[in-house]
Each structure stands twice: as C-alpha cells, then as structure tokens.
PDB file of C-alpha atoms in Angstrom:
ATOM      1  CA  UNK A   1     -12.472 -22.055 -20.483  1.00  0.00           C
ATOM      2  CA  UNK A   2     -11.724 -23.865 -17.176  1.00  0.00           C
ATOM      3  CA  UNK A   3      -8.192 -21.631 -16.865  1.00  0.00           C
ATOM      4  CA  UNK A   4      -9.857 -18.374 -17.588  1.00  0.00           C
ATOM      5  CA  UNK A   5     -12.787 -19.233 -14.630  1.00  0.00           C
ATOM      6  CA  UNK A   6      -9.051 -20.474 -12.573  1.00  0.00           C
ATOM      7  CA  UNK A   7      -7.981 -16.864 -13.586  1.00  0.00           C
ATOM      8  CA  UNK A   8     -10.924 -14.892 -12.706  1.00  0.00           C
ATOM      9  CA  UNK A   9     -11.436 -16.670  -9.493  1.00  0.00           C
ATOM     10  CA  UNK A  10      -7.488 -15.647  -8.184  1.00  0.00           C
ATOM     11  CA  UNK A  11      -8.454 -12.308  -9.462  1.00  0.00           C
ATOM     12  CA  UNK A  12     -11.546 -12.178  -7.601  1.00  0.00           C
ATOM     13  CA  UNK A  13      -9.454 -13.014  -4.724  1.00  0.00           C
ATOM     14  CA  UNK A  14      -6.828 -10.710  -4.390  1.00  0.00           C
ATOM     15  CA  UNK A  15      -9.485  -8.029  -5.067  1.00  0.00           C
ATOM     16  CA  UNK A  16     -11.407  -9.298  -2.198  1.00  0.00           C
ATOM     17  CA  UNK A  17      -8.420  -9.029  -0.089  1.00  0.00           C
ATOM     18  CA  UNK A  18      -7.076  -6.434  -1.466  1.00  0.00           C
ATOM     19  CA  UNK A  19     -10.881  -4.550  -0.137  1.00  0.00           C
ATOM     20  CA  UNK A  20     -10.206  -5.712   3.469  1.00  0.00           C
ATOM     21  CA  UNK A  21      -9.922  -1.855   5.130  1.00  0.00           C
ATOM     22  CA  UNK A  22     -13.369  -1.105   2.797  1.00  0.00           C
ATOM     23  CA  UNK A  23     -14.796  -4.413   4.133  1.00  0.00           C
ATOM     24  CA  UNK A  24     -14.312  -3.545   7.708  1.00  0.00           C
ATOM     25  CA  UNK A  25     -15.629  -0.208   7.446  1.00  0.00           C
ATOM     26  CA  UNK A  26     -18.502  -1.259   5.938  1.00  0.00           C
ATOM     27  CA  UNK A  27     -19.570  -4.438   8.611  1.00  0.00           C
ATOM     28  CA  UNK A  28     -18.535  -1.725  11.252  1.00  0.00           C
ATOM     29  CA  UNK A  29     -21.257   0.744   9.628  1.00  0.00           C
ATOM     30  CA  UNK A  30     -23.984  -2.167   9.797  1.00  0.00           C
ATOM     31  CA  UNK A  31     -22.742  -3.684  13.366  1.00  0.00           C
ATOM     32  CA  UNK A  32     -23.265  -0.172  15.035  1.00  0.00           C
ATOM     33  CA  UNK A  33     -26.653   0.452  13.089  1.00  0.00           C
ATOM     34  CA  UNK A  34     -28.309  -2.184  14.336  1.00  0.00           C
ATOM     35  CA  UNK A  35     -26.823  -3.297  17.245  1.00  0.00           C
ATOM     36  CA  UNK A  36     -26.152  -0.074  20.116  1.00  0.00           C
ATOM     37  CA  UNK A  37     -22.765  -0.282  21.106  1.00  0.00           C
ATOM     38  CA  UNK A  38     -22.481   0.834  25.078  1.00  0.00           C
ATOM     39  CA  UNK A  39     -20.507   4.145  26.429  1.00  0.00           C
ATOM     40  CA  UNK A  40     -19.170   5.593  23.359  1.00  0.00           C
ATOM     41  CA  UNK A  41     -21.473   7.412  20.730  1.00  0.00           C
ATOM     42  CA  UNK A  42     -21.668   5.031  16.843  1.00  0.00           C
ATOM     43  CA  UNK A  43     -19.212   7.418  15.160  1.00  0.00           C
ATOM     44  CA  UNK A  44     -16.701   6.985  18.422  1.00  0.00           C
ATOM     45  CA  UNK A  45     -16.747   3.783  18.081  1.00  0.00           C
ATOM     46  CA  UNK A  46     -16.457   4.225  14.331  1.00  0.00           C
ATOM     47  CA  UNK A  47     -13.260   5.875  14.697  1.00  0.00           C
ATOM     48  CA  UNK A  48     -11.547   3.142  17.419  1.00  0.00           C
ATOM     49  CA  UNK A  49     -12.462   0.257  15.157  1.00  0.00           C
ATOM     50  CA  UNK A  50     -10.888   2.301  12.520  1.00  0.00           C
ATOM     51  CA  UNK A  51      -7.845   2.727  14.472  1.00  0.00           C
ATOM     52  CA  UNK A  52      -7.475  -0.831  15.571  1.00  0.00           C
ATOM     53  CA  UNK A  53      -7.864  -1.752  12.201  1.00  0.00           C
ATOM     54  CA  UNK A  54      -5.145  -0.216  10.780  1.00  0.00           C
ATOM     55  CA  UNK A  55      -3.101  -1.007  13.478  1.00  0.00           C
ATOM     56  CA  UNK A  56      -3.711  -4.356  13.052  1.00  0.00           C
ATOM     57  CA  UNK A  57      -2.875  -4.734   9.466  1.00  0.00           C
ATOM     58  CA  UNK A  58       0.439  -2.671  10.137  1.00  0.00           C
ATOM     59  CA  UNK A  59       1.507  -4.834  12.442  1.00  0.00           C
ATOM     60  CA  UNK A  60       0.520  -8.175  10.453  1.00  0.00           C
ATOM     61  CA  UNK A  61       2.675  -6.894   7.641  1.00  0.00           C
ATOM     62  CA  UNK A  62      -0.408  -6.344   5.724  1.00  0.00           C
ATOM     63  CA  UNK A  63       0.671  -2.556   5.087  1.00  0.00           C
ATOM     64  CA  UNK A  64       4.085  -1.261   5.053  1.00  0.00           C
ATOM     65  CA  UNK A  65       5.480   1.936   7.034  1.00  0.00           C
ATOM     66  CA  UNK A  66       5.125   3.496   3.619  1.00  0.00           C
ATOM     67  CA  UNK A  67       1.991   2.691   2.295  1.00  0.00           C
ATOM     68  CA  UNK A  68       0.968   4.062   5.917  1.00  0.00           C
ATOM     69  CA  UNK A  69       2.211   7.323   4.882  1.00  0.00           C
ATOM     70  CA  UNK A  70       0.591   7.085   1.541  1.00  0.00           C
ATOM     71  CA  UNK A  71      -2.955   6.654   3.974  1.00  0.00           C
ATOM     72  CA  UNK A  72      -2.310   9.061   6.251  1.00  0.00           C
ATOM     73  CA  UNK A  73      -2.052  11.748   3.886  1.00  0.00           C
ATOM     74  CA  UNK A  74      -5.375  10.604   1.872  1.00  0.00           C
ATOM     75  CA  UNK A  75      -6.956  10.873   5.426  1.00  0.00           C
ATOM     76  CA  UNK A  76      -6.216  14.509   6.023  1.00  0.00           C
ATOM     77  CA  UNK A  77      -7.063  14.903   1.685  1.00  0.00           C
ATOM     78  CA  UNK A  78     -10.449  13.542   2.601  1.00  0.00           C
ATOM     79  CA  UNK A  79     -11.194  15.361   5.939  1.00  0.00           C
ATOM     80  CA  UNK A  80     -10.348  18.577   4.453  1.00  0.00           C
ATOM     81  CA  UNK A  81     -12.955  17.808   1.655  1.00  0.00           C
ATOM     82  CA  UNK A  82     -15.329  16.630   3.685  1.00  0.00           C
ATOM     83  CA  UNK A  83     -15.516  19.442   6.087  1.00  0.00           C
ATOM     84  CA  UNK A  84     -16.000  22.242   3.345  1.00  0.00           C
ATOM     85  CA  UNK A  85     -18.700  19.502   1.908  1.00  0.00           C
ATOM     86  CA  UNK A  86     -20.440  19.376   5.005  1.00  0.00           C
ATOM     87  CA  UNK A  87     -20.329  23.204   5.547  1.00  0.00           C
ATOM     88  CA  UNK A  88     -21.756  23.870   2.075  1.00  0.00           C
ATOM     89  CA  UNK A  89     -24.436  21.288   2.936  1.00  0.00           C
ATOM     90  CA  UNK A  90     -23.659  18.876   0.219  1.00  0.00           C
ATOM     91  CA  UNK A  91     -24.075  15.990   2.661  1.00  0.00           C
ATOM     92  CA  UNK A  92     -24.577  15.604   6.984  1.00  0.00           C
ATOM     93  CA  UNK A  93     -23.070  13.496   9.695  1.00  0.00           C
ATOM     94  CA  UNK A  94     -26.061  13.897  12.013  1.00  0.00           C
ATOM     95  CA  UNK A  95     -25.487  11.903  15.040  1.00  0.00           C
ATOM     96  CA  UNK A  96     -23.567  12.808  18.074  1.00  0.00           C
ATOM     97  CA  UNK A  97     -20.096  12.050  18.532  1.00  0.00           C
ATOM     98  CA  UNK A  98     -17.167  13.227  20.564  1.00  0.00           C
ATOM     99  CA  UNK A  99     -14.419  12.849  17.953  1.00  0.00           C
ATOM    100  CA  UNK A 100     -16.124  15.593  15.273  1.00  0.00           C
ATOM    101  CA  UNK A 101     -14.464  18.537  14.030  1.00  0.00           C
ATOM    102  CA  UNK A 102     -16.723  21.182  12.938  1.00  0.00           C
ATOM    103  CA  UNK A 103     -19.865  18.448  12.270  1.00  0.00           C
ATOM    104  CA  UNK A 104     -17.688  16.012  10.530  1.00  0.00           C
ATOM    105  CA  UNK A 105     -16.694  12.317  12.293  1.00  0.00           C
ATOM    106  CA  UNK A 106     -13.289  11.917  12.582  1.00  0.00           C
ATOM    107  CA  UNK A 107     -13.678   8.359  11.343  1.00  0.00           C
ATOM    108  CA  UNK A 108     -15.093   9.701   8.052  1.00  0.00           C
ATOM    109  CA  UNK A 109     -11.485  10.257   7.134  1.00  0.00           C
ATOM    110  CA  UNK A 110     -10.638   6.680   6.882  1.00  0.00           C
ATOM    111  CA  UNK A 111     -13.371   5.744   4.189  1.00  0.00           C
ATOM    112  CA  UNK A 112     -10.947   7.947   1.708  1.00  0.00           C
ATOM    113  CA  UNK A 113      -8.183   6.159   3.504  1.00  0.00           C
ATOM    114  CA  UNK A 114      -9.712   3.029   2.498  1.00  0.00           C
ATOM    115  CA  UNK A 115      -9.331   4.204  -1.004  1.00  0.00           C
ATOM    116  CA  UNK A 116      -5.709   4.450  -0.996  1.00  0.00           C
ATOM    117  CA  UNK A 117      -5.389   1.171   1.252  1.00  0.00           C
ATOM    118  CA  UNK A 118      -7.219  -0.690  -1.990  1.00  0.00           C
ATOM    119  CA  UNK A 119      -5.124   1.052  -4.237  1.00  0.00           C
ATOM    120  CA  UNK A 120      -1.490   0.021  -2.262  1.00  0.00           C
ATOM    121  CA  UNK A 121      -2.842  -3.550  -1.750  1.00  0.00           C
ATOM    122  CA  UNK A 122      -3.773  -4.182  -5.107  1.00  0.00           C
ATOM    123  CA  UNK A 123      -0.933  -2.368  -6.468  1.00  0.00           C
ATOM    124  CA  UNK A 124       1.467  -5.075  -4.654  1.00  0.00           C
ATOM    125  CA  UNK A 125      -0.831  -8.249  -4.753  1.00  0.00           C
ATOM    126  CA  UNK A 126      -1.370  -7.770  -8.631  1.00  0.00           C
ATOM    127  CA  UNK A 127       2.252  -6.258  -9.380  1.00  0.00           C
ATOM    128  CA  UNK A 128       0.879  -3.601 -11.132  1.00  0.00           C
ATOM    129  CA  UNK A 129       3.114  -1.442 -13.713  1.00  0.00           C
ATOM    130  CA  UNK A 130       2.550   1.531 -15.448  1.00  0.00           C
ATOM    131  CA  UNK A 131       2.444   1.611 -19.432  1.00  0.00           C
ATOM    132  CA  UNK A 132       3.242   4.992 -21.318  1.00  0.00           C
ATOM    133  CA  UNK A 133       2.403   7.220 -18.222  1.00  0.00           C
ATOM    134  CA  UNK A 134       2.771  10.725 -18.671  1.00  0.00           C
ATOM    135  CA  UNK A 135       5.172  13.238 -16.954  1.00  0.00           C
ATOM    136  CA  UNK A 136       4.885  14.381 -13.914  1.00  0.00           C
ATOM    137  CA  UNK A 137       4.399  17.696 -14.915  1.00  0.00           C
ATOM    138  CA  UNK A 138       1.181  17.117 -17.093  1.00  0.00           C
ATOM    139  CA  UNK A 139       0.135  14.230 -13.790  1.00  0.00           C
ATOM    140  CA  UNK A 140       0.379  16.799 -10.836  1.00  0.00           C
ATOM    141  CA  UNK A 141      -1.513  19.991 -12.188  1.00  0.00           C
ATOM    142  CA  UNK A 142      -4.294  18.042 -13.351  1.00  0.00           C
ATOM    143  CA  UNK A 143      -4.712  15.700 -10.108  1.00  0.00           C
ATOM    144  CA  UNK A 144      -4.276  19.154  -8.224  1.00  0.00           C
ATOM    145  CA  UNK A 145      -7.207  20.429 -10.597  1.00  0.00           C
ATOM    146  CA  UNK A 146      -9.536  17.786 -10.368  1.00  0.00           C
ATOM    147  CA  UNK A 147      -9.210  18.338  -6.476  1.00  0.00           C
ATOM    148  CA  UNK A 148      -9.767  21.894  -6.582  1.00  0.00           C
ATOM    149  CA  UNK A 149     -12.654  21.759  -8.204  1.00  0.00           C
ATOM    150  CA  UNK A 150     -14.415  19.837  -5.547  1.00  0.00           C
ATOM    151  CA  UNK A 151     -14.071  23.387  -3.983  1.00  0.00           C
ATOM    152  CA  UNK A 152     -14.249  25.888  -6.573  1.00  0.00           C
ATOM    153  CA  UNK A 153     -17.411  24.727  -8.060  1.00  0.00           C
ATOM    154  CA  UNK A 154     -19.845  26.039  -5.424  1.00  0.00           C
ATOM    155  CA  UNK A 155     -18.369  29.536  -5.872  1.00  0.00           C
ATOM    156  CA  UNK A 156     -17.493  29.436  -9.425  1.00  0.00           C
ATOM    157  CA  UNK A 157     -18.430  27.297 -12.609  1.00  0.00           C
ATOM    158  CA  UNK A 158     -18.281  23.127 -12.722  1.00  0.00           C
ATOM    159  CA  UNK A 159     -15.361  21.998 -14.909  1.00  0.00           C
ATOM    160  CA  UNK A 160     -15.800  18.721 -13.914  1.00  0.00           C
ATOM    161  CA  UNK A 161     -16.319  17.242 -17.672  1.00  0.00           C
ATOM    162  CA  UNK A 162     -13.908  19.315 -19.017  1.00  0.00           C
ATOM    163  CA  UNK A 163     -11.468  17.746 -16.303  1.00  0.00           C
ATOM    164  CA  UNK A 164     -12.934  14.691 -17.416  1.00  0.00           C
ATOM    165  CA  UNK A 165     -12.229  15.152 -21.490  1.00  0.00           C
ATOM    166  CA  UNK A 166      -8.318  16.320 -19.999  1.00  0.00           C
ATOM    167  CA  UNK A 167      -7.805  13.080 -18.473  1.00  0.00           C
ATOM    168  CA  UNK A 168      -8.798  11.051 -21.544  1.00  0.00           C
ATOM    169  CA  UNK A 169      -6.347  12.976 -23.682  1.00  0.00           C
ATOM    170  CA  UNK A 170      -3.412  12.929 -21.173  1.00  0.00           C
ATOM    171  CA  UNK A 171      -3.838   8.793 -20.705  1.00  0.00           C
ATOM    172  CA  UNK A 172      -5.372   7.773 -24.106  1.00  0.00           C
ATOM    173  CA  UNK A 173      -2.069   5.581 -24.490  1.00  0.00           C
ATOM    174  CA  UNK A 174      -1.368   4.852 -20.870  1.00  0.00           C
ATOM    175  CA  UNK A 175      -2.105   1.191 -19.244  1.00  0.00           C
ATOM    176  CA  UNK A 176      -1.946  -0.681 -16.480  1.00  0.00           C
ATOM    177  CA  UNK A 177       0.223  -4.051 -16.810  1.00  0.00           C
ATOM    178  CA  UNK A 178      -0.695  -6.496 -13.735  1.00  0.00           C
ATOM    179  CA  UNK A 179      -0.081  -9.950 -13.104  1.00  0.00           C
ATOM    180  CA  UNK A 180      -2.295 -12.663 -11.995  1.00  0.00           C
ATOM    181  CA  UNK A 181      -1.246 -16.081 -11.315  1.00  0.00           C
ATOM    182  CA  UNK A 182       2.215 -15.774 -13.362  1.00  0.00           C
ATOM    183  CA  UNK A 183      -0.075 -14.236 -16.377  1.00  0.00           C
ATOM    184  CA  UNK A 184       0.045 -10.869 -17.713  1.00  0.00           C
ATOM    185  CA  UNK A 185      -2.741  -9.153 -18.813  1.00  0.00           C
ATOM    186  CA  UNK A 186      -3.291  -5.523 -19.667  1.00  0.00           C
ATOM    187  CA  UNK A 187      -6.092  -2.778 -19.169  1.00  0.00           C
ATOM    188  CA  UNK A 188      -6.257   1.124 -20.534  1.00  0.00           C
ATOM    189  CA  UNK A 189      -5.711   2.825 -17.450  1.00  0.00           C
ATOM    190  CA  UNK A 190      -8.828   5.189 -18.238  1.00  0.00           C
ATOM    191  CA  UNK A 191     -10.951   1.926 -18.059  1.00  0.00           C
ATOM    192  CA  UNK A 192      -9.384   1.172 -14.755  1.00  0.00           C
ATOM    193  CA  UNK A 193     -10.505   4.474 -13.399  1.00  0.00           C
ATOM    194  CA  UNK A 194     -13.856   4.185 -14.782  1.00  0.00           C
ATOM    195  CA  UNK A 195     -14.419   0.586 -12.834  1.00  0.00           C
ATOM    196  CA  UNK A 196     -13.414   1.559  -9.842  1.00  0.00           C
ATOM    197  CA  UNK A 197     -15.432   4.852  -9.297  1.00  0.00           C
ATOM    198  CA  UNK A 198     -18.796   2.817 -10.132  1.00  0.00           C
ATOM    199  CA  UNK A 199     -17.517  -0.198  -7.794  1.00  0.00           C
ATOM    200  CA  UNK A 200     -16.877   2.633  -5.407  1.00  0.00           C
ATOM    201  CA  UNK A 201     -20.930   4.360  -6.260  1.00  0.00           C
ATOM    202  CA  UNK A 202     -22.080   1.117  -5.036  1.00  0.00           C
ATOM    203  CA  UNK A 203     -20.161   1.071  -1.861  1.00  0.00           C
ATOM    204  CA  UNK A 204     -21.647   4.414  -1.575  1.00  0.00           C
ATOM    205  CA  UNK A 205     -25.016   3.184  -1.569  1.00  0.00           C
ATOM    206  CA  UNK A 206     -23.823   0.246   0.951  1.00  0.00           C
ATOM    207  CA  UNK A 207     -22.628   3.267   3.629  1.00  0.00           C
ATOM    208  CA  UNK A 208     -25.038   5.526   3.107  1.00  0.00           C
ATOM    209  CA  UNK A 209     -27.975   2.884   3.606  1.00  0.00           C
ATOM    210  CA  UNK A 210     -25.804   2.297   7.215  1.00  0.00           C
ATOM    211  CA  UNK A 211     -26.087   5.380   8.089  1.00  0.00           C
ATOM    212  CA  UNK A 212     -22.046   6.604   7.584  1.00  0.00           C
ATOM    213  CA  UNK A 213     -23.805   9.845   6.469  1.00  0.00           C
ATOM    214  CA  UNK A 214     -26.382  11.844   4.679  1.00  0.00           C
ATOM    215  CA  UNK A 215     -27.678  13.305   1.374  1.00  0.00           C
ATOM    216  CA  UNK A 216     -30.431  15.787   1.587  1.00  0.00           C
ATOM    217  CA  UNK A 217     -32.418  13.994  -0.750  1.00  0.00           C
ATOM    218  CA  UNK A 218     -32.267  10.839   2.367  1.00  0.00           C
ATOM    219  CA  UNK A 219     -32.832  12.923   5.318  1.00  0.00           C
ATOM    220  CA  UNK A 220     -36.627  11.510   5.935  1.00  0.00           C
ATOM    221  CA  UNK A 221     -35.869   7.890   4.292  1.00  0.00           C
ATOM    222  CA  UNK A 222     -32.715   6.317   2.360  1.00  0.00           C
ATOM    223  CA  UNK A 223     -32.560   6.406  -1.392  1.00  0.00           C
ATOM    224  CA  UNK A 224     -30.680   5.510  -3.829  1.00  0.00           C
ATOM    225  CA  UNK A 225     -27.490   7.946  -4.554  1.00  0.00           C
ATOM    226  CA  UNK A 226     -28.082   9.735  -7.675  1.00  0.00           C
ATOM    227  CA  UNK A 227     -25.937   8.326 -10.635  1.00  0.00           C
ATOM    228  CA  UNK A 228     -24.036  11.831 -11.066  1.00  0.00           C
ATOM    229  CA  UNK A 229     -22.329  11.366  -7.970  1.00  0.00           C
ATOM    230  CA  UNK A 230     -20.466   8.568 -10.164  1.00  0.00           C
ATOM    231  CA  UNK A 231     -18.585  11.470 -11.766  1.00  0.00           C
ATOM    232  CA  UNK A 232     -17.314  12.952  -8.519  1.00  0.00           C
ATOM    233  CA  UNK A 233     -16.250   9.664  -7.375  1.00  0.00           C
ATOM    234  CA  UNK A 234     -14.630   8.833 -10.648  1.00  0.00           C
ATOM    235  CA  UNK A 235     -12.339  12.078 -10.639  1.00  0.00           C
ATOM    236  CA  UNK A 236     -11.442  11.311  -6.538  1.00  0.00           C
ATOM    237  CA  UNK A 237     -10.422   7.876  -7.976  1.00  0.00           C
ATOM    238  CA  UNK A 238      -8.334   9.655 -10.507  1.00  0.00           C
ATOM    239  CA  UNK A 239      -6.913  11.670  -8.151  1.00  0.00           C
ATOM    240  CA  UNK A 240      -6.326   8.938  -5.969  1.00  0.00           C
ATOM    241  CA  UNK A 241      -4.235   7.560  -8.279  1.00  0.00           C
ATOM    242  CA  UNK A 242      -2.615   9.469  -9.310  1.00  0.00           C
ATOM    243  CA  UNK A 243      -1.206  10.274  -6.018  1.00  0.00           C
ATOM    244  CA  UNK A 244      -0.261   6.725  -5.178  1.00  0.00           C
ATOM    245  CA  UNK A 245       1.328   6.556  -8.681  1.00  0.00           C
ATOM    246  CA  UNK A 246       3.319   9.062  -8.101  1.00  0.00           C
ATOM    247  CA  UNK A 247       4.866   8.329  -4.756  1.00  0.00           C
ATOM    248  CA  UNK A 248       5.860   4.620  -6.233  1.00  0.00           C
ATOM    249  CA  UNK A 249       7.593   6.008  -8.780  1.00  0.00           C
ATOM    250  CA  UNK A 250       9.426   8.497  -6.688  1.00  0.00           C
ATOM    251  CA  UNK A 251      10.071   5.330  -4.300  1.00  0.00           C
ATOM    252  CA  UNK A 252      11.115   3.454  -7.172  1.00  0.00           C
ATOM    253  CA  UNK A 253      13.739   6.066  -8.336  1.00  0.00           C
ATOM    254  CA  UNK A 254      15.438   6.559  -5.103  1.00  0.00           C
ATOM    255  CA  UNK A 255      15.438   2.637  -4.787  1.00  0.00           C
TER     256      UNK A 255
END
C-alpha cells in the first residue's frame, strides 16, 4: 500500500509539472481579473506573460527547439479555430485589447499551446511509448476529420459521435506504456484521451470563471460550462495527440 501512495505521489508530480504552461495561464487569468494591471489592456498583458513564459522555459531547458515547433504550430491550429468560433458566435473575447485579430486575443492561442506543452512534457517526464498504434494513414485522415468538423458542423451535419465511434475502433488495441519511478505501467490509449478532455472541461470552467472568454449562456453572470462541451474537448485532445504522436515518431525514424 505504502509503494503504490510512493507511486501515485511521483505521478502526481510530474503531472503537476508537467501542467506548468496551463498553470501559468491560469494564475495569469486570475492576477489580471482582480488586480488592474497599468498601461496595457488584460488580454495585452495576457499575451506578454505568455511570451515570457515560454521564453523562459526554452531557455531553462524546460522545452526543446523541437517541442517549440510542435507549440507553435498548435498555436496557429487553435487561432484559426478560434477565430471562425468567435465569428459564428460560439463563444466572445469581449474586452479591449490591442493584440486581437478579428475579435480574438492573440494570447488565446497559447491556451491550445498549453495543450501540446502538457502533452511534450509528459511525454518525456513519463517516457511514454506507444503500444499497437495504427498507421499513419488510418492516424492522419481521421485527426484531419475530427478537426474539420469543428468547422463543417455549423454549415452541414455534426459527425462528432460518429468521429467518436471511429476512434474507438481504430485504437481499441492501442496503449500507452509510461514509466514512473523505474515502474511500468500501462493504460488503453482511448482511456487516456477520455481523462484528459474532462481534466481539460474543468480547466475550462477555471478560465472561463477568470474571464479568458465567454459563452452566451455567461454573458450576464458565469455558469457552469455545459457537460457537452466535454465531447469537443475530448476530440481536440485526440487530435492533439495525435499530432504530437506523429511528429515523435517521424523524429524517432530519422534519429
């Protein structure tokens, strides 16, 4: 008993660091709620403290050159998304702010980011490996699917639980081997997917209550996001994935 609490306290903690970009966001989101931060509009500053952040951990080796790619490109994934959101009116950034592109933050970018900066820390603190994963060729259509539809659904039908049912069958035998304190210890990879999109529900909740932006349903008072937005983030988690997966195996066969 007292090595499985041992094991589930170092696993607590490289999750907890391995949530440092998330955890910064989300102090930054109460910081500038409640206290007014001089010169710059909240979002501004938003966006520098995102900056310096991920400057920082670059520098202090806590991100590699790579995995800075990897982040970059889930930045311009998520701005692109949030955009078309925004102009379809599924959610609002409605403060001021210099750094906005067509009503969306330019900071709003990094809480995707932050995503992929879990997923690379993790990835390298746990040692994760990949059990039984499928081809690339069933991986990339459906990750590019699952993405589209974030799009295609306000013009055409929702496929999301069909998308959902696809996923299941392509990774009923995949896992994820990781290692914790010298111990290996395995977890179906759907599972995986299904803990981290309601971890990430609840750090919806968190930035939403902050103010990072806006449901219609919480433009006169905050309220609790509605569970079916668990879905949605489950399939970006998948997607997520997916992408990350993909460019360490890539990096691992040119290595």
């Amino acid at each position: 008993m007292k090595h499985k609490l041992q094991q589930l306290f170092y696993f607590g903690r490289e999750q907890a660091l391995s949530c440092l970009f998330p955890v910064v966001i989300f102090a930054s989101l109460a910081l500038t709620k409640f206290i007014p931060l001089p010169i710059l509009a909240r979002y501004d500053w938003l966006l520098l403290i995102c900056l310096a952040m991920q400057w920082w951990m670059l520098r202090a080796g806590l991100e590699t050159k790579d995995e800075l790619k990897v982040i970059t490109l889930f930045h311009f994934i998520g701005l692109a998304l949030e955009i078309f959101k925004v102009h379809m009116g599924s959610w609002a950034y409605p403060e001021q702010g210099f750094f906005k592109i067509f009503g969306v933050p330019l900071y709003s970018g990094f809480m995707y980011a932050s995503v992929a900066s879990y997923l690379c820390q993790a990835w390298r603190r746990l040692h994760i490996e990949l059990i039984y994963w499928p081809s690339f060729f069933a991986v990339v259509p459906l990750a590019s699917a699952i993405y589209l539809n974030f799009f295609w659904h306000h013009f055409w039908i929702d496929i999301r639980w069909w998308l959902g049912l696809l996923v299941i069958i392509v990774f009923w035998r995949s896992s994820v081997n990781y290692k914790i304190n010298g111990v290996n210890y395995r977890m179906p990879i759907v599972l995986s997917f299904a803990l981290i999109g309601f971890f990430i529900w609840i750090a919806e909740n968190i930035a939403t209550f902050f103010g990072a932006w806006q449901y219609p349903n919480q433009t006169h008072a905050w309220s609790i996001v509605h569970l079916g937005k668990i879905s949605s983030w489950l399939l970006l988690v998948i997607v997520s994935f997916l992408i990350v997966a993909e460019l360490k195996r890539v990096k691992e066969d040119n290595n």
